[in-house]
Backbone as a ProteinNet text record, in pm:
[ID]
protein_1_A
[PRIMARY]
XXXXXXXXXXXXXXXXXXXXXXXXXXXXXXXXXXXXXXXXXXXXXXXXXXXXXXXXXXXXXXXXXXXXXXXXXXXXXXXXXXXXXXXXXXXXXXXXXXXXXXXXXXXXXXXXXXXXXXXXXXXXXXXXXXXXXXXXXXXXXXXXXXXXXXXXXXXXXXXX
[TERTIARY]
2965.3	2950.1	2947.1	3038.4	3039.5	3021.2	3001.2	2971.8	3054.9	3126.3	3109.5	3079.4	3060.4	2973.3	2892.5	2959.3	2969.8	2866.3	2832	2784.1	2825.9	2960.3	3021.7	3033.4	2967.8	2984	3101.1	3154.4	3250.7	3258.6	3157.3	3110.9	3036	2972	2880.7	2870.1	2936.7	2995.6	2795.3	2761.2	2659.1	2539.4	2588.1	2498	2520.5	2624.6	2638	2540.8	2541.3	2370.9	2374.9	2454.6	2471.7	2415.7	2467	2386.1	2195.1	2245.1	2094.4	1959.6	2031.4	1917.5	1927.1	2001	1995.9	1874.9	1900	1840.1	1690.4	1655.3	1555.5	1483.6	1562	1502.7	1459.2	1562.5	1528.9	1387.2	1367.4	1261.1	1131.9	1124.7	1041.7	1003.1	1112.8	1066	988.3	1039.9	951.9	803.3	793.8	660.2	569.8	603.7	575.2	561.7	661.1	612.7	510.5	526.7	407.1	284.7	238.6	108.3	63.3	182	124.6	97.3	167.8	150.7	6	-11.5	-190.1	-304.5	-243.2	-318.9	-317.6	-232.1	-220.6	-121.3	7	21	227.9	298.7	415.6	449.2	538.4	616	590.6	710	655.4	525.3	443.8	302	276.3	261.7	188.8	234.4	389.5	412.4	375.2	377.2	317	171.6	30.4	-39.5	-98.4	48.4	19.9	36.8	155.7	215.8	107.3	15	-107.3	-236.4	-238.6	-346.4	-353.5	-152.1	-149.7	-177.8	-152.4	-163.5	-264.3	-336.8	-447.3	-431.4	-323.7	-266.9	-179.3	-78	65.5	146.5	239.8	300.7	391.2	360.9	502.9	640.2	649	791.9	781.8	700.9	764.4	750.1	620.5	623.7	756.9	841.7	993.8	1047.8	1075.9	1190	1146.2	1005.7	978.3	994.3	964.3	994.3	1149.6	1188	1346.4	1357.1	1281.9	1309.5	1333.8	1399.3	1424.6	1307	1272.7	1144.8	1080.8	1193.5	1132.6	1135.2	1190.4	1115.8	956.3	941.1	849.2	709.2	796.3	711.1	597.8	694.3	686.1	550.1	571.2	486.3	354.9	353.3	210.7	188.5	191.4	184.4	101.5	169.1	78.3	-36.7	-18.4	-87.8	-236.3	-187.4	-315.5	-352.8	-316.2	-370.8	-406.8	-441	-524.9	-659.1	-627.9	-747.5	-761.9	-567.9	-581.9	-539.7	-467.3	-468.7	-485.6	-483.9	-466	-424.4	-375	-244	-358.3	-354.3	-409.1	-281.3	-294.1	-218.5	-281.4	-185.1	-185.4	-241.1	-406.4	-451.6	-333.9	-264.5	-181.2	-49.3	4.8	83	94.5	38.6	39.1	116	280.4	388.5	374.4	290.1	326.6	213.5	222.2	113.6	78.5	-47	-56.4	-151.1	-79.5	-111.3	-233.4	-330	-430.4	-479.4	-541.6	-574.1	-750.8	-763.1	-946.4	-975.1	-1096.6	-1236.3	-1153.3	-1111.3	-1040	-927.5	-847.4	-734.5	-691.4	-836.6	-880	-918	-993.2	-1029.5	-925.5	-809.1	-689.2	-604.5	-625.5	-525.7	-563.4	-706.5	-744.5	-669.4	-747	-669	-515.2	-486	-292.9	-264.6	-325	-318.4	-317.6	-431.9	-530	-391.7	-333.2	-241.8	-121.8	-37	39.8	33.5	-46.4	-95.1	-72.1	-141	-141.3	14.8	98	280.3	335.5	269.4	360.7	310.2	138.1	118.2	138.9	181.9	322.1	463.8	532.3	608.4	673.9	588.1	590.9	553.7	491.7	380.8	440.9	575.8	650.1	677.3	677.2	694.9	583.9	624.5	522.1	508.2	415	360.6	499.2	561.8	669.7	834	814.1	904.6	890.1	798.1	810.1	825.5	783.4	810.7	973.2	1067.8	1183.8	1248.9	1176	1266.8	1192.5	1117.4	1106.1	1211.1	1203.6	1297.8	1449.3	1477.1	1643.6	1634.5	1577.1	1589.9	1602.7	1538.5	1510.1	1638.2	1715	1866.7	1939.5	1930.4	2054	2084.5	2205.7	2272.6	2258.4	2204.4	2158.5	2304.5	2318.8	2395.9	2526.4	2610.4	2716.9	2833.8	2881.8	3024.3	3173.2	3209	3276.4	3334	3309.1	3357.2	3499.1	3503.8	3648.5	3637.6	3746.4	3703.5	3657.5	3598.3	3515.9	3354.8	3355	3189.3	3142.1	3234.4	3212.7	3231	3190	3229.3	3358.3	3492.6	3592.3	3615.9	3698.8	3659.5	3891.9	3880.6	4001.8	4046.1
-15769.2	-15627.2	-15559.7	-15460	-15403.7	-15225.9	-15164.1	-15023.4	-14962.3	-14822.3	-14761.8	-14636.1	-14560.7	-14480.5	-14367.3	-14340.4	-14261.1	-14355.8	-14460.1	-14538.3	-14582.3	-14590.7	-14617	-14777.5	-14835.1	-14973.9	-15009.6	-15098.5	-15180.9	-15217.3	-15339.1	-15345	-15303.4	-15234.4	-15136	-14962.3	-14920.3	-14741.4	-14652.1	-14703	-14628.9	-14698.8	-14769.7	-14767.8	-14713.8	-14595.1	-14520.2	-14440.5	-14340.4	-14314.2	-14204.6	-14148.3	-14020.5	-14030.7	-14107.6	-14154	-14197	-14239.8	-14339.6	-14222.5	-14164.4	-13999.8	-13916.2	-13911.8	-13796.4	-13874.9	-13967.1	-14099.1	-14099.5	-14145.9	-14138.2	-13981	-13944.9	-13805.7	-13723	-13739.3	-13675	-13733.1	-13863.9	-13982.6	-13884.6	-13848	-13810.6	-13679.5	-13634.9	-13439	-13497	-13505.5	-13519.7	-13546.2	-13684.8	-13744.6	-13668.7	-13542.4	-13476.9	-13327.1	-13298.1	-13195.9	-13171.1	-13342.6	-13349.3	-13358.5	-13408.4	-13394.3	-13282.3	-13215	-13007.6	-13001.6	-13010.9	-12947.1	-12990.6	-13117.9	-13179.6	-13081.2	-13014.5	-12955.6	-12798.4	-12776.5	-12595.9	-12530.7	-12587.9	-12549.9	-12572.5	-12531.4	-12537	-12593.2	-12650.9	-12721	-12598.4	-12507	-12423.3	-12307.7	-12352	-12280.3	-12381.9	-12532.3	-12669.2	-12614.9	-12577.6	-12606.7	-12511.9	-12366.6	-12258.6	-12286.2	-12300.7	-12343.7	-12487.2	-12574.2	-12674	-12633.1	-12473.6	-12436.9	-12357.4	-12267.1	-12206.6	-12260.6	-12452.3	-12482.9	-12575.4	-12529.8	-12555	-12484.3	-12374	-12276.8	-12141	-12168.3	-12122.5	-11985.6	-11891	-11822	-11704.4	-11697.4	-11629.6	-11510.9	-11435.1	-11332	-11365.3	-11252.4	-11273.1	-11326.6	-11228.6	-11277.6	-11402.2	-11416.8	-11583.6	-11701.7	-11621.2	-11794.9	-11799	-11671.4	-11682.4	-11764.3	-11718.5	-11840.1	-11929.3	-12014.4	-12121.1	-12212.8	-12131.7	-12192.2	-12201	-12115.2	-12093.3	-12049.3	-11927.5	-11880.7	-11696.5	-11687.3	-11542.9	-11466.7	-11328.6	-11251.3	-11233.5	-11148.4	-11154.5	-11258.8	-11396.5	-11496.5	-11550.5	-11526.5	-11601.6	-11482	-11360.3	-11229.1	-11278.8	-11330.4	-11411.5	-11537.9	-11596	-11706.8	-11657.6	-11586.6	-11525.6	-11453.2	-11345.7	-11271.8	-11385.3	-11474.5	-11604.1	-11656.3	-11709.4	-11713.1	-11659.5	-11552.4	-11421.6	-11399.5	-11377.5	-11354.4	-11472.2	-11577.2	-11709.7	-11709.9	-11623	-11637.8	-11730.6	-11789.8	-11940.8	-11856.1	-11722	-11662.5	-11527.9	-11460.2	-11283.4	-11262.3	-11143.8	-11074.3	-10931.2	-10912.3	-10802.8	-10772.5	-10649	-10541.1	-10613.6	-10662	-10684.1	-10579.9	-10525	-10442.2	-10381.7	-10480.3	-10475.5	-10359	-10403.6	-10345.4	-10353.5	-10207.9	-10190	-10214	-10212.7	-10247	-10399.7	-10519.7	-10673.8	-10679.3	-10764.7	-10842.6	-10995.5	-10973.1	-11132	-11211.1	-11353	-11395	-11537.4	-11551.2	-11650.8	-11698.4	-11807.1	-11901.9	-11882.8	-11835.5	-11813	-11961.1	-11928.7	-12062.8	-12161.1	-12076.8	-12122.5	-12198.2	-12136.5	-12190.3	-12316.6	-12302.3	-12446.7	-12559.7	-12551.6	-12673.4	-12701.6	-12612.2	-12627.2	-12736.8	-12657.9	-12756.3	-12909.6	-12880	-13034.7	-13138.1	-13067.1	-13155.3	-13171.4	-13118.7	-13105	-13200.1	-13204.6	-13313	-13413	-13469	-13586.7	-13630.6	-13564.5	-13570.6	-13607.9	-13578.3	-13619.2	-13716.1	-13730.3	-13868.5	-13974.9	-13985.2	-14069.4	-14108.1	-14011.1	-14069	-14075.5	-14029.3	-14109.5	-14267.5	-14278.8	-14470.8	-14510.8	-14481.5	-14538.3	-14521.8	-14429.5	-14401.1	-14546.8	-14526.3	-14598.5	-14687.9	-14775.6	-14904.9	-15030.7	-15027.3	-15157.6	-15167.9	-15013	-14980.1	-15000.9	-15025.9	-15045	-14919.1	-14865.8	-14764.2	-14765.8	-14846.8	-14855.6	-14781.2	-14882.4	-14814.8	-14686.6	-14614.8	-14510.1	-14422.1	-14457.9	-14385.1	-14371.8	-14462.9	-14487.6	-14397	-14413	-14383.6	-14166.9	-14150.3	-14019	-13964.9	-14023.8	-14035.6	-13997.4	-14104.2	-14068.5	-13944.2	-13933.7	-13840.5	-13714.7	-13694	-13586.1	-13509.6	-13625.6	-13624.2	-13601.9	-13611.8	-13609	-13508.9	-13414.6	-13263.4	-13231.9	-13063.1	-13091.9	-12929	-12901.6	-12759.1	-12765.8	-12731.6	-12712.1	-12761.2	-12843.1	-12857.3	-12850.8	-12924.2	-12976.8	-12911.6	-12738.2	-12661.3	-12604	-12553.4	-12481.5	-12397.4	-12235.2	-12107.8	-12051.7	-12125.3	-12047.9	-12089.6	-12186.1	-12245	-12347.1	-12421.4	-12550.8	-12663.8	-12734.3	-12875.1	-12924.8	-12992.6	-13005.7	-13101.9	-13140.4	-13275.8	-13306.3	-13374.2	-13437.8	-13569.3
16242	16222.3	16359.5	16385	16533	16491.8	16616.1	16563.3	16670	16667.5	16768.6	16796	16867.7	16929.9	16859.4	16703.4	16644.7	16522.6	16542.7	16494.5	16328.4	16368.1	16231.1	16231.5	16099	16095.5	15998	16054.7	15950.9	15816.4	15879.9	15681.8	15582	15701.9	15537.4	15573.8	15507.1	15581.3	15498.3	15448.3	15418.7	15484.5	15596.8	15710.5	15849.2	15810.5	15926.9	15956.4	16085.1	16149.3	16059.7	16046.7	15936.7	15828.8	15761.2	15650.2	15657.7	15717.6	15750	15807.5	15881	15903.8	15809.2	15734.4	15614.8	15474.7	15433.9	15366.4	15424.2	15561	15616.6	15584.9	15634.3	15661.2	15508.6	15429	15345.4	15247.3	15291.9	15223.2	15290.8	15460.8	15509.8	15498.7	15471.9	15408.1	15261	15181.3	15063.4	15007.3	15167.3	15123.9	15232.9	15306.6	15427.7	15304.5	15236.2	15116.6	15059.2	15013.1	14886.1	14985.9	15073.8	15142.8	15163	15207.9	15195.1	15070.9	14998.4	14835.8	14782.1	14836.4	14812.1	14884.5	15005.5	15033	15002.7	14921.1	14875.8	14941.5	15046.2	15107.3	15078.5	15093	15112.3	15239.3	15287.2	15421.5	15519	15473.7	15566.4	15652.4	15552.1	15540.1	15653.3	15598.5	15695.2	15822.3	15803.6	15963.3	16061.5	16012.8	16066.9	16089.1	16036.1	16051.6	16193.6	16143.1	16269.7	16410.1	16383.2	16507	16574.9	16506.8	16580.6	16584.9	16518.8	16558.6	16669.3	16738.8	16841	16991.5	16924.4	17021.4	17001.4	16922.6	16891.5	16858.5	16874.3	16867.5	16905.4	16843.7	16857.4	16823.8	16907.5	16793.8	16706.6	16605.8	16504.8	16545.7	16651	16698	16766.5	16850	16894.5	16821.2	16668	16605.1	16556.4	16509.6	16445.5	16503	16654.3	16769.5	16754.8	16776.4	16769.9	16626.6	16508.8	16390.3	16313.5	16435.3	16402.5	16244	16205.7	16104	16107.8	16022	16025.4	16021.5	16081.3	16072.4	15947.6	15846.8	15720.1	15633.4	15655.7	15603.3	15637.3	15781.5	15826.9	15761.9	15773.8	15676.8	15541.4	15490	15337.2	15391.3	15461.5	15492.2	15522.4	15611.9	15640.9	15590.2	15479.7	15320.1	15299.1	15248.7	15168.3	15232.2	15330	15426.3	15447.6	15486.9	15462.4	15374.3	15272.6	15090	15064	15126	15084.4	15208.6	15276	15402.4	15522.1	15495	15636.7	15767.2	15739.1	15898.3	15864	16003.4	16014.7	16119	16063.8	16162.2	16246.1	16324	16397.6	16489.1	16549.8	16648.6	16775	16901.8	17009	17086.6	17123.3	17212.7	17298.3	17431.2	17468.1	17449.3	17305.2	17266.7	17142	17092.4	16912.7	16862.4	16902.4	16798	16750.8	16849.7	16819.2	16717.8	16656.3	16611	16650.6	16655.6	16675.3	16575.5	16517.9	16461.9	16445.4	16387.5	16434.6	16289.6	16334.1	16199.6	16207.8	16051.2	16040.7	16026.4	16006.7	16020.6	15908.8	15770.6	15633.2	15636.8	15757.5	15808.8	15904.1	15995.1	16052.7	15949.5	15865.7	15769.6	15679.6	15662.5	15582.4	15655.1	15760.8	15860.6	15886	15939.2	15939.3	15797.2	15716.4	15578.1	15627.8	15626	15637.1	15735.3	15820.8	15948.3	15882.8	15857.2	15786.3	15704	15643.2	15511.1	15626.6	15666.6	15709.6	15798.3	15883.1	15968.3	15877.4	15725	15662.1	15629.3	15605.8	15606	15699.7	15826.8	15926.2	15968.3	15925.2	15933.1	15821.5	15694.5	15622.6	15655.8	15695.6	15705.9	15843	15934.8	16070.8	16070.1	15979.7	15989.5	16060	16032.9	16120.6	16246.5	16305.3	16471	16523.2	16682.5	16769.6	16824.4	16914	16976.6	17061.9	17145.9	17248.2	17156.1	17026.6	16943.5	16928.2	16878	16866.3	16946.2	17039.3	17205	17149.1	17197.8	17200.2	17097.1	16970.2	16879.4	16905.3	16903.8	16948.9	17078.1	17132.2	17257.7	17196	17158.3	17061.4	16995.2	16913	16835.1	16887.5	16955.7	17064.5	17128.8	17168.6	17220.2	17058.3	16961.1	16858.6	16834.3	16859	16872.2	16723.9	16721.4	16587.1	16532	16671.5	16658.7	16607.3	16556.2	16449.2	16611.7	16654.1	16742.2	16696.3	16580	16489.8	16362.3	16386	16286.6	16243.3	16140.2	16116.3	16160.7	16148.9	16145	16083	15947.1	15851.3	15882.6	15987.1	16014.7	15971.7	15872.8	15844.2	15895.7	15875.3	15902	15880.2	15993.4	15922	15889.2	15753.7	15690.8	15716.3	15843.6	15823	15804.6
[MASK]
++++++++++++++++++++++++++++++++++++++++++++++++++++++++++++++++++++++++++++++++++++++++++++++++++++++++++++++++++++++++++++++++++++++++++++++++++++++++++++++++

């Protein structure tokens, strides 16, 4: 069995990397879903939440760039959000037009759970790697181009 660069194998084509990260990946969104959903929370709720209990807190607009979601989606998230009591939005002293966004006391113990919950599928998820592996394999991943190169003129993917 030989591969090349594109990591297409010979004898078994549904062990190409393509495959094999979509398969993976999609195994790891799901069981990364359902741990939010255990905790009350939608994917993207978890992840907003993880993102300001990283940074303790943020504006609207930059959690957008950083979550790479549109404004009035990310709108929708913190609506929910806030009408459950895990964050609040206040006016930037600074400058009244921003808001900035922060996670209450409600929103910290949410999160913890949410943590707790996903930790637990990534030492299933990971249980066969070593600490070095995962280095590595974080490492790769890191590098894998995730931006559209390979399109038509309509923006797709071209399938020749």
């Amino acid at each position: 069995m030989t591969a090349d660069l594109t990591g297409t194998v010979e004898a078994e084509p549904l062990d190409r990397l393509g495959f094999l990260l979509a398969r993976h990946g999609a195994i790891a969104y799901a069981r990364t879903e359902h741990a939010f959903k255990l905790c009350g929370l939608t994917r993207r709720q978890g992840a907003t939440l993880v993102m300001l209990g990283e940074s303790g807190h943020m504006s609207q607009k930059g959690m957008a760039q950083v979550l790479e979601v549109d404004p009035s989606i990310l709108c929708g998230i913190l609506n929910d959000l806030e009408g459950t009591h895990l964050v609040e939005r206040r006016r930037d002293p600074a400058d009244r037009r921003r808001h900035i966004v922060a996670l209450t006391d409600e929103g910290s113990r949410v999160l913890a759970k949410a943590q707790d919950a996903i930790t637990a599928v990534e030492k299933e998820l990971f249980a066969d790697f070593t600490p070095e592996e995962l280095t590595t394999l974080r490492s790769l991943l890191a590098r894998v181009r995730t931006s559209k190169s390979v399109t038509t003129s309509e923006g797709d993917f071209a399938c020749t």
